[in-house]
PDB file of C-alpha atoms in Angstrom:
ATOM      1  CA  ARG A   1      -0.119  12.351  -0.935  1.00 76.00           C
ATOM      2  CA  ALA A   2       1.113   9.031  -2.188  1.00 84.00           C
ATOM      3  CA  ARG A   3      -0.117   7.207  -5.273  1.00 90.00           C
ATOM      4  CA  LEU A   4       1.025   3.599  -5.750  1.00 91.00           C
ATOM      5  CA  TYR A   5       0.595   1.375  -8.801  1.00 91.00           C
ATOM      6  CA  PHE A   6       0.913  -2.366  -8.273  1.00 90.00           C
ATOM      7  CA  LYS A   7       0.270  -5.917  -9.486  1.00 84.00           C
ATOM      8  CA  ASP A   8       0.933  -9.220  -7.751  1.00 78.00           C
ATOM      9  CA  VAL A   9       4.304 -10.996  -7.817  1.00 78.00           C
ATOM     10  CA  THR A  10       3.470 -12.773 -11.091  1.00 82.00           C
ATOM     11  CA  GLY A  11       2.790  -9.460 -12.844  1.00 79.00           C
ATOM     12  CA  GLU A  12      -0.942 -10.124 -12.904  1.00 80.00           C
ATOM     13  CA  LEU A  13      -3.762  -8.377 -11.098  1.00 81.00           C
ATOM     14  CA  PRO A  14      -4.844 -10.047  -7.863  1.00 78.00           C
ATOM     15  CA  PRO A  15      -8.130 -11.930  -8.388  1.00 76.00           C
ATOM     16  CA  ASP A  16      -9.824 -10.051  -5.540  1.00 80.00           C
ATOM     17  CA  ALA A  17      -8.597  -6.471  -5.012  1.00 81.00           C
ATOM     18  CA  SER A  18     -10.757  -6.121  -1.893  1.00 84.00           C
ATOM     19  CA  ARG A  19      -8.356  -8.518  -0.132  1.00 85.00           C
ATOM     20  CA  MET A  20      -5.390  -6.192  -0.685  1.00 89.00           C
ATOM     21  CA  GLU A  21      -4.270  -3.832   2.074  1.00 92.00           C
ATOM     22  CA  VAL A  22      -1.726  -1.024   1.823  1.00 93.00           C
ATOM     23  CA  GLN A  23       0.303  -0.419   4.954  1.00 93.00           C
ATOM     24  CA  PHE A  24       2.956   2.128   5.851  1.00 91.00           C
ATOM     25  CA  ALA A  25       5.799   2.537   8.328  1.00 90.00           C
ATOM     26  CA  LEU A  26       7.741   5.658   9.199  1.00 86.00           C
ATOM     27  CA  ASN A  27      10.995   3.864   9.994  1.00 81.00           C
ATOM     28  CA  PRO A  28      11.111   0.180   9.041  1.00 84.00           C
ATOM     29  CA  THR A  29      13.800  -1.626  10.987  1.00 80.00           C
ATOM     30  CA  GLY A  30      13.145  -5.288  10.284  1.00 72.00           C
ATOM     31  CA  LYS A  31      10.944  -7.728  12.174  1.00 76.00           C
ATOM     32  CA  GLN A  32       9.997  -5.183  14.854  1.00 77.00           C
ATOM     33  CA  THR A  33       8.578  -2.657  12.379  1.00 83.00           C
ATOM     34  CA  ASP A  34       5.150  -1.292  13.225  1.00 88.00           C
ATOM     35  CA  TRP A  35       3.164  -1.378   9.976  1.00 90.00           C
ATOM     36  CA  LEU A  36      -0.060   0.631  10.058  1.00 91.00           C
ATOM     37  CA  PRO A  37      -2.994   0.559   7.625  1.00 92.00           C
ATOM     38  CA  ALA A  38      -2.759   3.391   5.114  1.00 91.00           C
ATOM     39  CA  SER A  39      -5.931   5.403   4.663  1.00 90.00           C
ATOM     40  CA  GLY A  40      -7.057   5.520   1.043  1.00 91.00           C
ATOM     41  CA  ASN A  41      -8.711   3.685  -1.808  1.00 90.00           C
ATOM     42  CA  ILE A  42      -7.589   0.907  -4.135  1.00 91.00           C
ATOM     43  CA  THR A  43      -9.063   1.061  -7.636  1.00 89.00           C
ATOM     44  CA  ASN A  44      -8.716  -1.260 -10.614  1.00 87.00           C
ATOM     45  CA  ALA A  45      -7.328   0.652 -13.603  1.00 86.00           C
ATOM     46  CA  GLY A  46      -7.498  -2.315 -15.976  1.00 82.00           C
ATOM     47  CA  SER A  47      -3.839  -3.355 -16.093  1.00 83.00           C
ATOM     48  CA  VAL A  48      -2.802  -2.233 -12.582  1.00 88.00           C
ATOM     49  CA  LEU A  49      -4.302  -1.514  -9.192  1.00 90.00           C
ATOM     50  CA  ILE A  50      -3.890   2.043  -7.943  1.00 92.00           C
ATOM     51  CA  PHE A  51      -3.792   3.108  -4.309  1.00 93.00           C
ATOM     52  CA  GLU A  52      -4.374   6.782  -3.576  1.00 92.00           C
ATOM     53  CA  GLU A  53      -3.661   8.009  -0.081  1.00 88.00           C
ATOM     54  CA  ALA A  54      -6.616   9.827   1.510  1.00 83.00           C
ATOM     55  CA  ALA A  55      -4.515  12.456   3.304  1.00 77.00           C
ATOM     56  CA  SER A  56      -0.869  13.388   3.407  1.00 71.00           C
ATOM     57  CA  LEU A  57       1.201  13.069   6.567  1.00 68.00           C
ATOM     58  CA  GLY A  58       3.163  16.195   5.709  1.00 70.00           C
ATOM     59  CA  ASN A  59       6.789  15.820   4.726  1.00 68.00           C
ATOM     60  CA  GLN A  60       7.363  12.618   6.690  1.00 76.00           C
ATOM     61  CA  LYS A  61       9.084   9.837   4.770  1.00 82.00           C
ATOM     62  CA  ARG A  62       6.900   6.754   4.616  1.00 86.00           C
ATOM     63  CA  PHE A  63       7.607   3.242   3.435  1.00 90.00           C
ATOM     64  CA  PHE A  64       4.698   1.323   1.911  1.00 90.00           C
ATOM     65  CA  ARG A  65       3.906  -2.327   1.388  1.00 91.00           C
ATOM     66  CA  VAL A  66       0.903  -4.161  -0.036  1.00 90.00           C
ATOM     67  CA  ILE A  67      -0.312  -7.364   1.589  1.00 89.00           C
ATOM     68  CA  GLU A  68      -3.161  -9.761   0.957  1.00 84.00           C
ATOM     69  CA  ARG A  69      -5.547 -10.155   3.895  1.00 83.00           C
TER      70      ARG A  69
END
């Protein structure tokens, strides 16, 4: 399972964590990459937001990104 820690680009916490979405791709190749929503929860840990993946996809390499909806 993946666990990601993040803040926004300014180093601050986003004002509304519910607007954040974690996505993953198995093989990002540029503009044609299929990004899919990652299944899990985002929690506020005070100084960072933490995303914990709900279930592992086995040993597949995954690339993650965080976007604001």
